[in-house]
Short mmCIF file of N, CA and C in Angstrom, two decimals:
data_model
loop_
_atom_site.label_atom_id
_atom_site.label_comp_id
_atom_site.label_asym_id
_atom_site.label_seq_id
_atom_site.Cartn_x
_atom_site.Cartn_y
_atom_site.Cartn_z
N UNK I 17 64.49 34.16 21.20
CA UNK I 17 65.69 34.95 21.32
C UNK I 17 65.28 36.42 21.44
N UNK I 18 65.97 36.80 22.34
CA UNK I 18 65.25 38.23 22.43
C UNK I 18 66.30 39.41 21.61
N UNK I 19 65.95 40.83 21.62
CA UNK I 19 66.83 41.72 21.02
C UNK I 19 67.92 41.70 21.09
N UNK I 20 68.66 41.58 22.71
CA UNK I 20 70.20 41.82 22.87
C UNK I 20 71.06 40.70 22.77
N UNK I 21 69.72 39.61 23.01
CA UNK I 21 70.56 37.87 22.72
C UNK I 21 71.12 37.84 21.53
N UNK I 22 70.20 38.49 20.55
CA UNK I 22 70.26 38.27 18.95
C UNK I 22 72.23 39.12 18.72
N UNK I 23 72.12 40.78 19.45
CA UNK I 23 73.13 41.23 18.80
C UNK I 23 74.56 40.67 19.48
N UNK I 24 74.51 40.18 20.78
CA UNK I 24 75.19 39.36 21.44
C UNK I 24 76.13 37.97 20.83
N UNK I 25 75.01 37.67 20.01
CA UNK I 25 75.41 36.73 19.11
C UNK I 25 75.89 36.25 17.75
N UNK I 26 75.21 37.74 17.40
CA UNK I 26 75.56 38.29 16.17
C UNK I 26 77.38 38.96 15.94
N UNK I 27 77.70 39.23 17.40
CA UNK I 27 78.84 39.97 17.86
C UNK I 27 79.95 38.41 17.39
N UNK I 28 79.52 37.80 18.56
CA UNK I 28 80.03 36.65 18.83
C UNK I 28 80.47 35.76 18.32
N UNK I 29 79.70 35.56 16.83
CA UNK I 29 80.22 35.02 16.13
C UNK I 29 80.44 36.14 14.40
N UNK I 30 81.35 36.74 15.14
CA UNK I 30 81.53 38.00 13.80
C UNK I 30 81.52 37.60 12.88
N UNK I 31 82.79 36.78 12.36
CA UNK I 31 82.88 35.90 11.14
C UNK I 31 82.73 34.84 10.64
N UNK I 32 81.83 34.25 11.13
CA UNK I 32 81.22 32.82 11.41
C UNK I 32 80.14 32.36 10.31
N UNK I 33 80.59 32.05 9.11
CA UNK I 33 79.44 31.56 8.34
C UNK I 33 79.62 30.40 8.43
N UNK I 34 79.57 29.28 9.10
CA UNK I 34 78.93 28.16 9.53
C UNK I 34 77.74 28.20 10.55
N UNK I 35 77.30 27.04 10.19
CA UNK I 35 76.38 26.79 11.47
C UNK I 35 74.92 27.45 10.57
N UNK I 36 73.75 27.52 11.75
CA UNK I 36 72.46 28.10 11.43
C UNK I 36 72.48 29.18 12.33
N UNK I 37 71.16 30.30 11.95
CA UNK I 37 71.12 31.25 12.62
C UNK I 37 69.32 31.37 12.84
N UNK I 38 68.81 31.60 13.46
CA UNK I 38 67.46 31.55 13.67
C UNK I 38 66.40 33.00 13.05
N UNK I 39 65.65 32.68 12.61
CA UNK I 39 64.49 33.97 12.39
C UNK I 39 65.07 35.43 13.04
N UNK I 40 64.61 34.88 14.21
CA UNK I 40 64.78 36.01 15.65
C UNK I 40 66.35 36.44 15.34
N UNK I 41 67.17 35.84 15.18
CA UNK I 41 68.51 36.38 15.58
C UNK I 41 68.97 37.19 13.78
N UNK I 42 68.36 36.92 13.42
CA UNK I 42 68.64 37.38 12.06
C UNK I 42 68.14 38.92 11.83
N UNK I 43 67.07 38.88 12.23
CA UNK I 43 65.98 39.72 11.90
C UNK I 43 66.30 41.09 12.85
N UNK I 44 66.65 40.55 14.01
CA UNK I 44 66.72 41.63 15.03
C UNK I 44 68.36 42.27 14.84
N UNK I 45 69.25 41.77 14.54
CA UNK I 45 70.84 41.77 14.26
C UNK I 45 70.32 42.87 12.98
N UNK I 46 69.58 43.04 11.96
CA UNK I 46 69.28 43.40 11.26
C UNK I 46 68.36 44.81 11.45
N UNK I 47 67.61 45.11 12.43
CA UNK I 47 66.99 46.08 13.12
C UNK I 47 67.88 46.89 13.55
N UNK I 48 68.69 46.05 14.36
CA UNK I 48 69.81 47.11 14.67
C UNK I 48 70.46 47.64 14.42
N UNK I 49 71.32 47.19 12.86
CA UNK I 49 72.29 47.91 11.95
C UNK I 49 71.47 48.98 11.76
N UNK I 50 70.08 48.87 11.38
CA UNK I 50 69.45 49.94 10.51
C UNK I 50 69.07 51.08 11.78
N UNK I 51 68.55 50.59 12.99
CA UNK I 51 68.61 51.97 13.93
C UNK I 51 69.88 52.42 13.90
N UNK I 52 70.73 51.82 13.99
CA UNK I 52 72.07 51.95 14.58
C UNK I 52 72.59 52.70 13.52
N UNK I 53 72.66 52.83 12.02
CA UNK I 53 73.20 53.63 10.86
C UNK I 53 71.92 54.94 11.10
N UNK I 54 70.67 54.82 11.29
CA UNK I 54 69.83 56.04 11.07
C UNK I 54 70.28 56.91 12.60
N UNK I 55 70.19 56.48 13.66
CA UNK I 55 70.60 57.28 14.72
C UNK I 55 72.21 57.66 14.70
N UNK I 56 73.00 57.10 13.92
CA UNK I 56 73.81 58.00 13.96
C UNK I 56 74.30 58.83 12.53
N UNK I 57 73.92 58.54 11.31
CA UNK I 57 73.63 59.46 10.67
C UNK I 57 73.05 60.89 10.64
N UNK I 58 71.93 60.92 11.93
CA UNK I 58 71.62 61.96 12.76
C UNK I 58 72.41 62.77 13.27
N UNK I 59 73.47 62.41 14.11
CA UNK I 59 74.43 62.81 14.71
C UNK I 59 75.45 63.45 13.77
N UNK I 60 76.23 62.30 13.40
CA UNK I 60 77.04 62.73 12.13
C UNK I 60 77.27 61.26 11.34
N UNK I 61 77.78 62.10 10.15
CA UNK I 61 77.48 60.66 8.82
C UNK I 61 78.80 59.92 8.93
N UNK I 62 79.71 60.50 9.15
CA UNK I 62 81.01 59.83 9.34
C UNK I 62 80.95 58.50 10.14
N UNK I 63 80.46 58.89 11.50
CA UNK I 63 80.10 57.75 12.60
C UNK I 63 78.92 56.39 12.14
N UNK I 64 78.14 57.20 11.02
CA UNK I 64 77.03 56.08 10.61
C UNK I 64 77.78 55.36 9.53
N UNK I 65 78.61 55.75 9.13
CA UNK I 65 79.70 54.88 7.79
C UNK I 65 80.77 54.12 8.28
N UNK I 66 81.32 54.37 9.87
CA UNK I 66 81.81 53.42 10.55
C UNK I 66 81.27 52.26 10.62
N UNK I 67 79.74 52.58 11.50
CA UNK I 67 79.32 51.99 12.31
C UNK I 67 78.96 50.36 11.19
N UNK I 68 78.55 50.84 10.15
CA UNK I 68 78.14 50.35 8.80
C UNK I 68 79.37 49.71 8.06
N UNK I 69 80.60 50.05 8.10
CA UNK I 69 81.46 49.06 8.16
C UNK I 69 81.75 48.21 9.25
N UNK I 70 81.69 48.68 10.50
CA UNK I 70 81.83 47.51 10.86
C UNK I 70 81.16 46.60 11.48
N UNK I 71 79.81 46.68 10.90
CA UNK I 71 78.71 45.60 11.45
C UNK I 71 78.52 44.51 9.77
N UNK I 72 79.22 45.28 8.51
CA UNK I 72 79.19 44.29 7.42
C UNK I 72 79.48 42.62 7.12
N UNK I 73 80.44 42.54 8.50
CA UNK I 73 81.25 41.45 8.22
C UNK I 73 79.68 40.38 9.09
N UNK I 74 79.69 41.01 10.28
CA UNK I 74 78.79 40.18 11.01
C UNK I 74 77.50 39.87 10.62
N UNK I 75 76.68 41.39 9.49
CA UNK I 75 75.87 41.03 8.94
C UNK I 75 75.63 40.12 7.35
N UNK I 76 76.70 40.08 6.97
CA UNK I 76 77.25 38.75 5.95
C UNK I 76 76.99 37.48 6.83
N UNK I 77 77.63 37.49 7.64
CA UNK I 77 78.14 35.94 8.53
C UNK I 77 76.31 36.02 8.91
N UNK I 78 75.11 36.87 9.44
CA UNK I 78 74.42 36.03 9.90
C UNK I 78 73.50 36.14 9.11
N UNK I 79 73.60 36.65 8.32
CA UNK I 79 72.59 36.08 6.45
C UNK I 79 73.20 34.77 5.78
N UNK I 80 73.91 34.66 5.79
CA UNK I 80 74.78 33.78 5.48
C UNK I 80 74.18 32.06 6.23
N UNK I 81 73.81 32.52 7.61
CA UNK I 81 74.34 31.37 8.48
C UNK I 81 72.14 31.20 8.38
N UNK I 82 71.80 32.33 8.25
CA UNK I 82 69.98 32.35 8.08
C UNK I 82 69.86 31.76 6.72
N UNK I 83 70.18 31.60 5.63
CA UNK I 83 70.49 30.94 4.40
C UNK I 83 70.61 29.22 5.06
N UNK I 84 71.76 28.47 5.56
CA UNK I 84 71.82 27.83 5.71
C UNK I 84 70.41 27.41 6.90
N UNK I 85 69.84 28.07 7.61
CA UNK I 85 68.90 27.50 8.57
C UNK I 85 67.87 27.00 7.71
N UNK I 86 67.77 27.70 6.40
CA UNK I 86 66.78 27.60 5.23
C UNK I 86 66.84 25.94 4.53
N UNK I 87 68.18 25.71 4.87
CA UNK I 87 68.65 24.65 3.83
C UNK I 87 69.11 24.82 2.68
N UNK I 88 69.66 26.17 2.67
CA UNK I 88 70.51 26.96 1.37
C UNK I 88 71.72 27.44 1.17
N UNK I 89 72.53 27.56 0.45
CA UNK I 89 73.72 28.44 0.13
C UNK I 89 73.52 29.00 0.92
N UNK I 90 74.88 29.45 1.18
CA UNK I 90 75.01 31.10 2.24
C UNK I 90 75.53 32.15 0.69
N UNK I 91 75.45 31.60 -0.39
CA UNK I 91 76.54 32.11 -1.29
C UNK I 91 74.95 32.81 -2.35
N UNK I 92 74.01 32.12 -2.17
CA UNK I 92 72.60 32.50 -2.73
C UNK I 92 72.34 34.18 -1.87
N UNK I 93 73.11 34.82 -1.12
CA UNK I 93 72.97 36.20 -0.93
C UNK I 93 73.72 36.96 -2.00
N UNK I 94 74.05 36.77 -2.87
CA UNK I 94 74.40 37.27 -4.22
C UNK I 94 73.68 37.82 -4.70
N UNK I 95 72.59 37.24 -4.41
CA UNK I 95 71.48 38.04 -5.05
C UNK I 95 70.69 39.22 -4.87
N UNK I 96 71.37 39.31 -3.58
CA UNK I 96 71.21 40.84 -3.09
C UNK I 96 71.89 41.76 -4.49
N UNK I 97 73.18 41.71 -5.48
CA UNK I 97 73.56 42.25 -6.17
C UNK I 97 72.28 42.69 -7.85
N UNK I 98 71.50 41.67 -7.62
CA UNK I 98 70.39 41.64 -8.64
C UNK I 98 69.09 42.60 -8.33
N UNK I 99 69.24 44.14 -8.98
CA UNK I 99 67.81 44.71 -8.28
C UNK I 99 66.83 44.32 -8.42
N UNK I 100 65.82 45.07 -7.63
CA UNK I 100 64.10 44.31 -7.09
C UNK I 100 64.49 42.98 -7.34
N UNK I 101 64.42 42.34 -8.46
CA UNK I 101 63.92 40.60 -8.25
C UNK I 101 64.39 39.95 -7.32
N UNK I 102 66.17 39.95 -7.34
CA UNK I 102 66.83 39.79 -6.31
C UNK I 102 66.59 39.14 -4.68
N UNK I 103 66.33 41.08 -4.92
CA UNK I 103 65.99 41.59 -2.88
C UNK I 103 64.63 40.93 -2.57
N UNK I 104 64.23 41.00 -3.78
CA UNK I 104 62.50 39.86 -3.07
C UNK I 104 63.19 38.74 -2.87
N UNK I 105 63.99 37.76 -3.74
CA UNK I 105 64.04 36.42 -3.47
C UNK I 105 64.49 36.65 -2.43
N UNK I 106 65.78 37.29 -2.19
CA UNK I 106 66.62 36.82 -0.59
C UNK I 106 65.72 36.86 0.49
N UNK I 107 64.83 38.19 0.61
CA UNK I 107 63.93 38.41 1.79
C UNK I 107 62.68 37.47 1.66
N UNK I 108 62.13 36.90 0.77
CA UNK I 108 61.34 35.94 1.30
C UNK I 108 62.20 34.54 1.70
N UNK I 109 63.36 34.37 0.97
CA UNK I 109 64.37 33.19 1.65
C UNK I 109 64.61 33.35 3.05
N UNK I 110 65.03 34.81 3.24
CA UNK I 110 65.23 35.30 5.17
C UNK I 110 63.93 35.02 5.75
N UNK I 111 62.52 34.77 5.19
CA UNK I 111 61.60 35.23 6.02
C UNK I 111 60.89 33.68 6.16
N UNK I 112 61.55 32.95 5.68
CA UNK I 112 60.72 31.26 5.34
C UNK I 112 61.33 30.92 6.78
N UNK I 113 60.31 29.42 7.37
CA UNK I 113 61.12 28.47 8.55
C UNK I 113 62.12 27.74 8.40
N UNK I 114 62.62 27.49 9.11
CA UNK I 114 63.85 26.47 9.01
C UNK I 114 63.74 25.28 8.91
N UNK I 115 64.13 25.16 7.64
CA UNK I 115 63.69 23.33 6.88
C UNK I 115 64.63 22.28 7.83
N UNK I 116 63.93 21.42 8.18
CA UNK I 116 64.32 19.78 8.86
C UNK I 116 63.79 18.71 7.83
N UNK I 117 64.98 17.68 7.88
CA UNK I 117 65.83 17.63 7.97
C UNK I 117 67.40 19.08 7.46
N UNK I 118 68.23 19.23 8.04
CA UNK I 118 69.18 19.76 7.04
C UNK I 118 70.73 19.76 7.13
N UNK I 119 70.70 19.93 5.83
CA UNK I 119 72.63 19.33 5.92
C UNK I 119 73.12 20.33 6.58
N UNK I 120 73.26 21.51 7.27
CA UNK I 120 74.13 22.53 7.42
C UNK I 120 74.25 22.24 8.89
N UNK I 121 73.85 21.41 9.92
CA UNK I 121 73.71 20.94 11.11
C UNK I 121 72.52 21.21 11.67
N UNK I 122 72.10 20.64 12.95
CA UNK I 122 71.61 21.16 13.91
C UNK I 122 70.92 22.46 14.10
N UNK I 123 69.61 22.58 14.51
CA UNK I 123 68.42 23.92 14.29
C UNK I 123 69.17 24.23 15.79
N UNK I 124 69.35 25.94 15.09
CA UNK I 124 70.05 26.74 16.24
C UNK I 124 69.27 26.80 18.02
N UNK I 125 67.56 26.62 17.55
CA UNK I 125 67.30 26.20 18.81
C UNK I 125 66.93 24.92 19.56
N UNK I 126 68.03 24.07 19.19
CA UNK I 126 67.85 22.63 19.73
C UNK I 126 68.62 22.47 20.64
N UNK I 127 69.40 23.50 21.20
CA UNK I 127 70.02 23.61 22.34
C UNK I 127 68.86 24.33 23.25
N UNK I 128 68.16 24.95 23.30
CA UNK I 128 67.07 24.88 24.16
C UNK I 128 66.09 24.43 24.81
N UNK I 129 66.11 22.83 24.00
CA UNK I 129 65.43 21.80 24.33
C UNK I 129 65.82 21.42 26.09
#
């Protein structure tokens, strides 16, 4: 999945916590909030506190949906609320492969087959 596939999709399914979401699409959806809040914080802060609301919902939905690719809660991002120990667990949970078999459906790239 490349960069713009990722935010394309990330768009696409704004509020969508079903389903799986892949490494790539997670990771890069995630690159972008953070250029996307630092370049315009630059500019002005108002526009980076928009921009940052309104990429929250989509970046819930595809942590959420990268949780489930794991074979996990989408509801185990809570733990983002728990400092350091927390933010380690979630980010090595974001950073693991996507367990097979898994109940949450179908590996997001098995339509590429």
């Amino acid at each position: 999945m490349t960069f713009a596939d990722a935010i394309k999709t990330c768009f696409s399914k704004y509020a969508d916590f079903s389903g799986r979401a892949c490494r790539e699409e997670f990771w890069y959806f995630i690159l972008f909030t953070l250029l996307g809040s630092l370049v315009l914080s630059m500019i002005d802060n108002t526009a980076s506190v928009v921009f940052s609301l309104v990429t929250v919902i989509p970046s819930t939905a595809a942590a959420s949906r990268r949780l489930h690719d794991t074979n996990r809660s989408g509801w185990l991002q809570l733990l983002w609320l728990v400092p350091l120990i927390g933010w380690i667990i979630v980010v090595i949970f974001m950073a693991q492969e996507a367990k097979e078999p898994n109940q949450f459906g179908p590996s997001p790239d098995s339509s590429l087959s």
